[in-house]
Amino acid sequence: MNDIFRDKVDIELTVNGEQVEARVPAGQHVIDFLRQDLGLTGAHASCEHGVCGACTIRVDGLAVRGCLMLAAQLDGAEVWTVEGLSDSNAVRDLQDAFVARNALQCGFCTPGMLVAAEELLSRGGVPGRAEIREHLSGNYCRCTGYEAIVDAVESVARQRAGKATA
Amino acid sequence: MKASAGGYARAADLGHALEMLASAEGMGRILAGGQSLVAAMNMRLSTGDLLIDISRISDLSGVREADGRLRIGALTRHADIGANPLVRTHAPLLADAVGHIAHAAIRNRGTIGGAMAHADPAAEFPACALALGATMHVVGPKGERDVEADAFFHEVFETDLQPDEILTAISVPVAESGERQVLQEVARRSGDYALAGLCLVKRAAGHRVSLLSVGPRPVLAREAMKRLDAGDPEGAVAALRSEIDPPSDTQASAGYRRHIAGVLLRRAVAQITGEMA
């Protein structure tokens, strides 16, 4: 060990539109930082090896696995979690559709589902059901069987496309 | 479990990264997209690493064409390779492979250099590199060197990279007129590791066949390539099944993998001949 490598790293970033400064352990992943240091418990730490998708958040405009990114890598980043996307109404229609169609039961996967679905819908157009399934294939739900989730995402895509052309 | 890193440092440029790697005395670990490394750290399969974060070195990212070769920076992300027009035109195998790699959110972070340096025998990009005859561009304290893909992949997670070296780019020959490149694989679910996968490249000079998930490293199926060149696809299937030595594990038996490999070769040949007809 030498003084080039730090076991605590200083970072400055924005989270849900707010400036944050923090000193984080070198090996801490983004989800533990968000949950334990910032109290943002929407994104979940579950499998912690990139398989389940419950930790999906938006970093610099892209949906990423929060568990596969270190907090130390967030310096200068723009982070959005389900809390911010919810407060800003970015995913309000998706949330309403998930409720209306029973697209969640225990709700553990829902924040990750919303962030992943929002990335797909942000590209515009109305994706087919196969495309929706493929895009959400990295987000596990152990309750619903996915059918209602695909229904919800598809219905919002149609709503948004309708508004765009209205 | 939680990760145990020995330390973290962010590299400003390639020279800085090499200096830090040298100072780490063998404990240095290059952090690029982190999609395999951070998972391994979280599971404590890798502990005490002195992390050298190269992900901000902008000149290690991007795709350019020069002198009949396509050069892809090591930090180019999977999603960007899949969408890149130069890659789609000149190395469509790499663009097609992207859809098979994990999931959208992982493709947003994972890098092609990381995939090559990690050398997971179940990964798509290393097998693509073999099939395309890619060159790995490496830099170390003694300067730059090039390594052919066939010499680069040694064993599970082991490559020709020395502890003080960094993979900076890969390059592949630009696809010639009429060249065909296809990837076929079988996985239980979208984004899972393939039970077996196969790349087939057909050039004027002959066929190239590589496989993933059938051994400790991606392999070229040389006997199958010869049979395809001789116009004998069924002979190629038989040759392929006898020249590979796949492992048995909880996902699939060796015999099943061997069977699938032959099926994939038939599908790949049909895809090429069908599309050309």
Coordinates of C-alpha atoms in Angstrom, one line a residue:
Chain A
M1 CA 0.0 0.0 0.0
N2 CA 1.3 3.5 -0.8
D3 CA -0.2 7.0 -0.7
I4 CA -1.3 6.9 -4.3
F5 CA -4.2 4.6 -3.5
R6 CA -6.9 5.8 -1.1
D7 CA -9.1 3.8 1.2
K8 CA -11.4 6.8 1.5
V9 CA -12.3 8.8 -1.6
D10 CA -13.8 12.3 -1.8
I11 CA -16.5 12.7 -4.3
E12 CA -18.8 15.5 -5.5
L13 CA -21.9 14.7 -7.5
T14 CA -25.5 15.5 -7.9
V15 CA -28.2 13.1 -6.7
N16 CA -31.8 13.7 -7.7
G17 CA -30.8 17.3 -8.7
E18 CA -29.1 18.1 -5.4
Q19 CA -25.3 18.7 -4.8
V20 CA -23.7 16.1 -2.6
E21 CA -20.2 15.9 -1.2
A22 CA -19.0 12.8 0.5
R23 CA -16.1 10.7 1.6
V24 CA -16.7 7.1 0.7
P25 CA -14.8 3.8 1.3
A26 CA -12.9 2.6 -1.8
G27 CA -14.8 -0.7 -2.1
Q28 CA -18.3 0.7 -1.3
H29 CA -20.8 0.3 -4.1
V30 CA -23.2 3.0 -5.2
I31 CA -26.3 1.3 -3.6
D32 CA -24.8 1.1 -0.1
F33 CA -23.7 4.8 -0.5
L34 CA -27.2 5.9 -1.5
R35 CA -29.0 3.8 1.1
Q36 CA -26.7 4.2 4.1
D37 CA -25.1 7.6 3.6
L38 CA -27.9 9.5 1.8
G39 CA -31.0 7.6 3.2
L40 CA -32.3 6.9 -0.3
T41 CA -33.6 3.4 0.1
G42 CA -35.6 3.1 -3.1
A43 CA -32.8 1.2 -5.0
H44 CA -32.3 -2.2 -3.4
A45 CA -29.1 -4.2 -2.8
S46 CA -30.1 -7.7 -3.5
C47 CA -27.9 -10.1 -5.5
E48 CA -25.0 -7.7 -5.6
H49 CA -23.5 -9.3 -8.7
G50 CA -25.6 -7.7 -11.4
V51 CA -28.1 -10.4 -12.0
C52 CA -31.3 -9.2 -10.3
G53 CA -31.7 -5.6 -11.4
A54 CA -33.2 -4.4 -8.1
C55 CA -30.4 -1.8 -7.8
T56 CA -31.0 -0.2 -11.2
I57 CA -30.5 3.6 -11.1
R58 CA -29.7 6.3 -13.7
V59 CA -26.2 7.6 -13.8
D60 CA -25.3 10.3 -16.4
G61 CA -28.4 9.5 -18.4
L62 CA -28.1 5.7 -18.5
A63 CA -29.7 3.0 -16.5
V64 CA -26.9 1.1 -14.7
R65 CA -26.5 -1.5 -12.0
G66 CA -25.8 0.5 -8.8
C67 CA -24.2 -2.6 -7.2
L68 CA -21.7 -2.9 -10.0
M69 CA -20.4 0.7 -9.8
L70 CA -18.3 2.0 -6.9
A71 CA -19.4 5.1 -5.1
A72 CA -15.8 6.3 -5.7
Q73 CA -16.5 6.4 -9.4
L74 CA -19.4 8.8 -9.0
D75 CA -17.2 12.0 -8.8
G76 CA -18.8 14.5 -11.2
A77 CA -21.7 12.2 -11.9
E78 CA -25.4 13.0 -12.2
V79 CA -27.4 10.3 -10.3
W80 CA -31.2 9.8 -10.4
T81 CA -32.9 7.3 -8.2
V82 CA -36.5 6.2 -8.1
E83 CA -37.1 8.8 -5.4
G84 CA -36.0 11.7 -7.7
L85 CA -37.7 10.3 -10.8
S86 CA -40.9 10.0 -8.7
D87 CA -40.7 13.5 -7.1
S88 CA -40.1 15.0 -10.6
N89 CA -43.0 13.1 -12.0
A90 CA -40.7 11.5 -14.6
V91 CA -42.1 8.1 -13.8
R92 CA -45.5 9.1 -12.4
D93 CA -47.4 7.6 -15.3
L94 CA -45.5 4.3 -15.1
Q95 CA -46.1 4.1 -11.3
D96 CA -49.8 4.7 -11.9
A97 CA -49.9 2.0 -14.6
F98 CA -48.1 -0.5 -12.3
V99 CA -50.7 0.1 -9.6
A100 CA -53.6 0.0 -12.0
R101 CA -52.5 -3.3 -13.5
N102 CA -51.2 -5.0 -10.4
A103 CA -47.7 -5.0 -11.9
L104 CA -46.2 -5.4 -8.4
Q105 CA -47.0 -7.6 -5.4
C106 CA -44.2 -7.3 -2.8
G107 CA -42.7 -4.3 -4.7
F108 CA -39.1 -5.2 -4.1
C109 CA -38.2 -5.2 -7.8
T110 CA -40.4 -2.2 -8.7
P111 CA -37.9 0.7 -8.3
G112 CA -35.4 -1.1 -10.6
M113 CA -38.2 -2.0 -13.0
L114 CA -39.4 1.6 -13.2
V115 CA -35.9 2.9 -13.9
A116 CA -35.2 0.3 -16.6
A117 CA -38.6 0.7 -18.2
E118 CA -38.2 4.5 -18.2
E119 CA -34.9 4.1 -20.1
L120 CA -36.7 2.1 -22.8
L121 CA -39.6 4.5 -23.0
S122 CA -37.4 7.5 -23.1
R123 CA -36.2 6.4 -26.6
G124 CA -39.7 7.2 -27.9
G125 CA -42.1 5.2 -30.0
V126 CA -44.1 2.2 -28.8
P127 CA -41.8 -0.8 -28.3
G128 CA -43.3 -4.3 -29.0
R129 CA -43.9 -6.7 -26.1
A130 CA -40.9 -8.7 -27.1
E131 CA -38.7 -5.6 -26.9
I132 CA -40.2 -4.7 -23.5
R133 CA -39.5 -8.2 -22.2
E134 CA -36.0 -8.1 -23.6
H135 CA -35.2 -4.7 -22.1
L136 CA -36.5 -5.9 -18.7
S137 CA -34.9 -9.3 -18.9
G138 CA -32.2 -8.1 -16.4
N139 CA -34.8 -7.2 -13.8
Y140 CA -36.2 -10.1 -11.8
C141 CA -39.6 -10.2 -10.3
R142 CA -40.4 -13.2 -8.2
C143 CA -44.1 -12.4 -7.7
T144 CA -45.9 -11.3 -10.8
G145 CA -44.8 -13.5 -13.7
Y146 CA -44.0 -10.3 -15.7
E147 CA -47.2 -10.3 -17.8
A148 CA -48.7 -7.4 -15.8
I149 CA -45.4 -5.5 -15.9
V150 CA -45.2 -5.8 -19.7
D151 CA -48.9 -4.7 -19.8
A152 CA -48.1 -1.6 -17.7
V153 CA -45.0 -0.6 -19.7
E154 CA -46.8 -1.1 -23.0
S155 CA -49.8 0.9 -21.9
V156 CA -47.6 3.9 -20.9
A157 CA -45.7 3.7 -24.1
R158 CA -49.1 4.0 -26.0
Q159 CA -50.2 6.8 -23.7
R160 CA -47.1 8.8 -24.2
A161 CA -47.1 8.2 -28.0
G162 CA -50.7 9.4 -28.1
K163 CA -49.8 12.6 -26.2
A164 CA -46.9 13.2 -28.5
T165 CA -49.0 13.1 -31.6
A166 CA -52.1 14.8 -30.1
Chain B
M1 CA -20.9 -10.0 1.5
K2 CA -19.2 -6.6 0.9
A3 CA -16.3 -5.8 -1.2
S4 CA -12.8 -5.4 0.3
A5 CA -10.7 -3.1 -1.8
G6 CA -7.1 -2.3 -0.9
G7 CA -7.4 1.2 -2.3
Y8 CA -8.6 3.3 -5.2
A9 CA -7.0 5.8 -7.5
R10 CA -8.3 7.5 -10.6
A11 CA -6.0 7.7 -13.6
A12 CA -5.9 11.0 -15.5
D13 CA -4.3 9.5 -18.5
L14 CA -2.6 6.3 -19.8
G15 CA 0.9 7.3 -18.5
H16 CA -0.5 8.0 -15.1
A17 CA -2.3 4.6 -15.1
L18 CA 0.9 2.8 -16.0
E19 CA 2.8 4.6 -13.2
M20 CA 0.2 3.7 -10.7
L21 CA 0.2 0.1 -11.9
A22 CA 3.9 -0.1 -11.5
S23 CA 3.7 1.3 -8.0
A24 CA 1.1 -1.2 -6.9
E25 CA 3.7 -4.0 -6.9
G26 CA 1.5 -6.7 -8.3
M27 CA -1.7 -5.7 -6.4
G28 CA -2.9 -3.3 -9.0
R29 CA -6.2 -4.0 -10.7
I30 CA -7.5 -2.0 -13.7
L31 CA -11.1 -0.9 -13.2
A32 CA -12.8 -0.1 -16.5
G33 CA -16.6 -0.7 -16.7
G34 CA -16.5 -2.8 -13.6
Q35 CA -19.3 -5.1 -14.6
S36 CA -17.3 -8.3 -13.8
L37 CA -14.7 -6.8 -11.4
V38 CA -17.1 -5.2 -9.0
A39 CA -19.3 -8.3 -9.0
A40 CA -16.2 -10.4 -8.1
M41 CA -15.2 -7.9 -5.4
N42 CA -18.7 -7.9 -3.9
M43 CA -18.5 -11.7 -3.7
R44 CA -15.0 -11.5 -2.3
L45 CA -13.6 -13.5 -5.1
S46 CA -11.2 -10.7 -5.5
T47 CA -10.0 -8.9 -2.3
G48 CA -7.4 -6.3 -1.5
D49 CA -7.1 -5.0 -5.0
L50 CA -5.5 -1.6 -5.5
L51 CA -8.0 -0.2 -8.0
I52 CA -6.8 1.9 -10.9
D53 CA -9.9 3.5 -12.4
I54 CA -9.2 4.1 -16.1
S55 CA -12.8 4.8 -17.0
R56 CA -12.2 8.6 -17.4
I57 CA -9.4 8.3 -19.9
S58 CA -11.3 9.5 -22.9
D59 CA -8.8 8.7 -25.6
L60 CA -9.2 5.0 -24.8
S61 CA -12.8 5.1 -26.1
G62 CA -14.2 5.2 -29.6
V63 CA -14.1 3.5 -32.9
R64 CA -12.1 4.4 -36.0
E65 CA -11.2 2.9 -39.3
A66 CA -7.7 3.2 -40.8
D67 CA -5.6 1.2 -43.3
G68 CA -8.2 -1.6 -43.7
R69 CA -8.6 -2.1 -40.0
L70 CA -11.2 -1.2 -37.5
R71 CA -9.7 0.0 -34.2
I72 CA -11.9 -0.1 -31.1
G73 CA -10.7 1.7 -28.0
A74 CA -10.6 -0.6 -24.9
L75 CA -13.1 1.6 -23.0
T76 CA -15.8 1.6 -25.7
R77 CA -18.9 0.4 -24.0
H78 CA -20.9 -2.6 -25.2
A79 CA -24.0 -0.5 -26.0
D80 CA -21.9 1.9 -28.1
I81 CA -20.4 -1.0 -30.0
G82 CA -23.8 -2.3 -30.8
A83 CA -25.0 1.0 -32.1
N84 CA -21.8 2.1 -33.9
P85 CA -22.3 2.4 -37.7
L86 CA -18.6 1.6 -38.4
V87 CA -18.8 -1.6 -36.3
R88 CA -22.1 -2.6 -37.9
T89 CA -20.6 -2.2 -41.4
H90 CA -17.1 -3.5 -40.9
A91 CA -17.4 -6.0 -38.0
P92 CA -21.0 -6.9 -37.7
L93 CA -20.2 -9.9 -35.6
L94 CA -19.2 -7.6 -32.7
A95 CA -22.4 -5.6 -33.0
D96 CA -24.5 -8.7 -33.1
A97 CA -22.7 -10.1 -30.1
V98 CA -23.8 -7.1 -28.0
G99 CA -27.4 -8.3 -27.9
H100 CA -26.2 -11.5 -26.3
I101 CA -24.1 -9.9 -23.6
A102 CA -25.9 -9.7 -20.2
H103 CA -28.6 -7.0 -19.9
A104 CA -29.2 -3.5 -21.1
A105 CA -28.0 -1.8 -17.9
I106 CA -24.8 -3.9 -17.9
R107 CA -24.2 -3.1 -21.6
N108 CA -24.3 0.6 -20.7
R109 CA -21.2 0.2 -18.5
G110 CA -19.3 -2.8 -19.6
T111 CA -16.3 -2.2 -22.0
I112 CA -14.9 -4.4 -24.8
G113 CA -11.4 -4.1 -23.3
G114 CA -12.6 -5.2 -20.0
A115 CA -14.3 -8.2 -21.5
M116 CA -11.1 -9.2 -23.4
A117 CA -8.8 -8.7 -20.4
H118 CA -11.2 -10.5 -18.1
A119 CA -11.1 -13.5 -20.5
D120 CA -14.2 -15.3 -19.3
P121 CA -14.4 -18.3 -21.5
A122 CA -18.2 -17.9 -21.6
A123 CA -18.0 -14.3 -22.8
E124 CA -18.9 -13.4 -26.4
F125 CA -16.3 -10.8 -27.3
P126 CA -13.2 -13.0 -26.8
A127 CA -14.7 -15.7 -29.1
C128 CA -15.6 -13.0 -31.7
A129 CA -12.0 -11.7 -31.5
L130 CA -10.7 -15.2 -32.3
A131 CA -13.1 -15.7 -35.2
L132 CA -12.2 -12.2 -36.7
G133 CA -8.5 -12.7 -36.2
A134 CA -8.4 -9.6 -33.9
T135 CA -5.2 -8.0 -32.6
M136 CA -4.9 -6.8 -29.0
H137 CA -3.0 -3.6 -28.6
V138 CA -1.2 -3.5 -25.2
V139 CA 1.0 -0.9 -23.5
G140 CA 3.4 -1.4 -20.7
P141 CA 6.5 0.3 -19.2
K142 CA 8.6 -0.9 -22.2
G143 CA 6.2 0.5 -24.7
E144 CA 3.5 -0.9 -27.0
R145 CA 3.1 -4.4 -28.2
D146 CA 0.5 -6.2 -30.3
V147 CA -0.8 -9.7 -29.5
E148 CA -2.9 -11.8 -31.8
A149 CA -6.2 -13.0 -30.3
D150 CA -5.1 -16.6 -30.6
A151 CA -2.1 -16.0 -28.4
F152 CA -3.9 -13.6 -26.0
F153 CA -6.4 -15.9 -24.3
H154 CA -4.5 -18.4 -22.1
E155 CA -6.8 -19.9 -19.5
V156 CA -9.9 -19.1 -17.5
F157 CA -9.5 -15.4 -16.6
E158 CA -5.9 -15.5 -17.8
T159 CA -4.4 -13.7 -20.7
D160 CA -1.1 -12.7 -22.2
L161 CA -1.3 -9.3 -20.3
Q162 CA 1.5 -8.9 -17.9
P163 CA 0.8 -7.4 -14.4
D164 CA 2.3 -4.0 -15.5
E165 CA 0.4 -3.8 -18.9
I166 CA -2.9 -2.3 -20.0
L167 CA -5.0 -3.3 -23.0
T168 CA -5.7 -0.1 -24.9
A169 CA -7.5 -1.2 -28.0
I170 CA -8.4 -4.1 -30.2
S171 CA -8.4 -4.0 -34.0
V172 CA -10.0 -6.3 -36.6
P173 CA -9.6 -6.4 -40.3
V174 CA -12.4 -4.6 -42.1
A175 CA -14.9 -7.1 -43.5
E176 CA -14.2 -7.7 -47.1
S177 CA -16.9 -7.5 -49.8
G178 CA -19.2 -10.5 -49.5
E179 CA -17.8 -11.6 -46.1
R180 CA -20.3 -13.1 -43.7
Q181 CA -20.1 -13.1 -39.9
V182 CA -22.7 -14.8 -37.7
L183 CA -23.0 -15.6 -34.0
Q184 CA -25.2 -18.4 -32.7
E185 CA -25.6 -19.4 -29.1
V186 CA -27.9 -21.2 -26.7
A187 CA -28.7 -19.8 -23.3
R188 CA -31.5 -20.8 -20.9
R189 CA -32.7 -17.2 -20.5
S190 CA -31.9 -13.9 -22.3
G191 CA -28.7 -12.5 -20.9
D192 CA -27.6 -15.7 -19.2
Y193 CA -24.2 -17.1 -20.0
A194 CA -24.4 -19.3 -23.1
L195 CA -24.4 -23.1 -22.6
A196 CA -22.4 -22.9 -25.8
G197 CA -21.9 -20.4 -28.5
L198 CA -20.3 -20.3 -31.9
C199 CA -19.0 -17.6 -34.3
L200 CA -18.7 -18.3 -38.0
V201 CA -16.8 -16.0 -40.3
K202 CA -16.7 -16.7 -44.1
R203 CA -14.0 -14.9 -46.1
A204 CA -12.5 -15.4 -49.5
A205 CA -9.6 -17.0 -47.8
G206 CA -11.8 -19.5 -46.0
H207 CA -13.9 -20.1 -43.0
R208 CA -13.2 -19.3 -39.3
V209 CA -15.1 -21.0 -36.5
S210 CA -14.7 -20.1 -32.8
L211 CA -16.6 -21.3 -29.8
L212 CA -17.4 -19.9 -26.3
S213 CA -18.4 -21.8 -23.2
V214 CA -16.8 -25.1 -24.3
G215 CA -13.5 -25.0 -22.5
P216 CA -11.2 -22.9 -20.4
R217 CA -10.6 -20.4 -23.2
P218 CA -12.4 -19.5 -26.4
V219 CA -11.2 -21.9 -29.1
L220 CA -10.8 -22.0 -32.9
A221 CA -12.3 -25.1 -34.3
R222 CA -9.5 -25.7 -36.9
E223 CA -10.7 -29.1 -38.2
A224 CA -14.3 -27.9 -38.6
M225 CA -12.8 -24.9 -40.5
K226 CA -11.0 -27.2 -42.9
R227 CA -14.1 -29.3 -43.6
L228 CA -16.2 -26.1 -44.3
D229 CA -13.5 -24.9 -46.7
A230 CA -13.8 -28.3 -48.4
G231 CA -17.5 -27.8 -48.8
D232 CA -18.5 -30.5 -46.3
P233 CA -20.7 -29.0 -43.6
E234 CA -21.8 -32.3 -42.1
G235 CA -18.1 -33.3 -41.9
A236 CA -17.5 -30.0 -40.2
V237 CA -20.1 -30.8 -37.6
A238 CA -18.5 -34.2 -36.8
A239 CA -15.1 -32.7 -36.8
L240 CA -16.2 -29.9 -34.4
R241 CA -17.8 -32.4 -32.0
S242 CA -14.6 -34.4 -31.8
E243 CA -12.1 -31.5 -31.5
I244 CA -13.7 -29.7 -28.6
D245 CA -13.5 -30.9 -25.0
P246 CA -16.3 -29.0 -23.1
P247 CA -16.8 -29.2 -19.3
S248 CA -19.7 -30.6 -17.4
D249 CA -21.3 -28.4 -14.8
T250 CA -24.6 -27.6 -13.2
Q251 CA -25.7 -25.8 -16.4
A252 CA -25.0 -28.6 -18.9
S253 CA -23.2 -31.8 -19.4
A254 CA -20.1 -32.1 -21.6
G255 CA -22.1 -34.3 -24.0
Y256 CA -24.9 -31.8 -24.2
R257 CA -22.5 -29.0 -24.9
R258 CA -20.8 -31.0 -27.6
H259 CA -24.2 -31.7 -29.2
I260 CA -25.3 -28.1 -29.0
A261 CA -22.0 -27.0 -30.6
G262 CA -22.8 -29.1 -33.7
V263 CA -26.3 -27.8 -33.9
L264 CA -25.0 -24.2 -33.7
L265 CA -22.6 -24.8 -36.5
R266 CA -25.5 -26.2 -38.7
R267 CA -27.6 -23.1 -37.8
A268 CA -24.7 -20.7 -38.6
V269 CA -24.1 -22.4 -41.9
A270 CA -27.8 -22.3 -42.7
Q271 CA -27.9 -18.6 -41.7
I272 CA -25.1 -17.8 -44.1
T273 CA -26.2 -19.9 -47.1
G274 CA -29.9 -18.9 -46.5
E275 CA -29.2 -15.3 -46.5
M276 CA -27.0 -15.5 -49.5
A277 CA -29.6 -17.4 -51.5

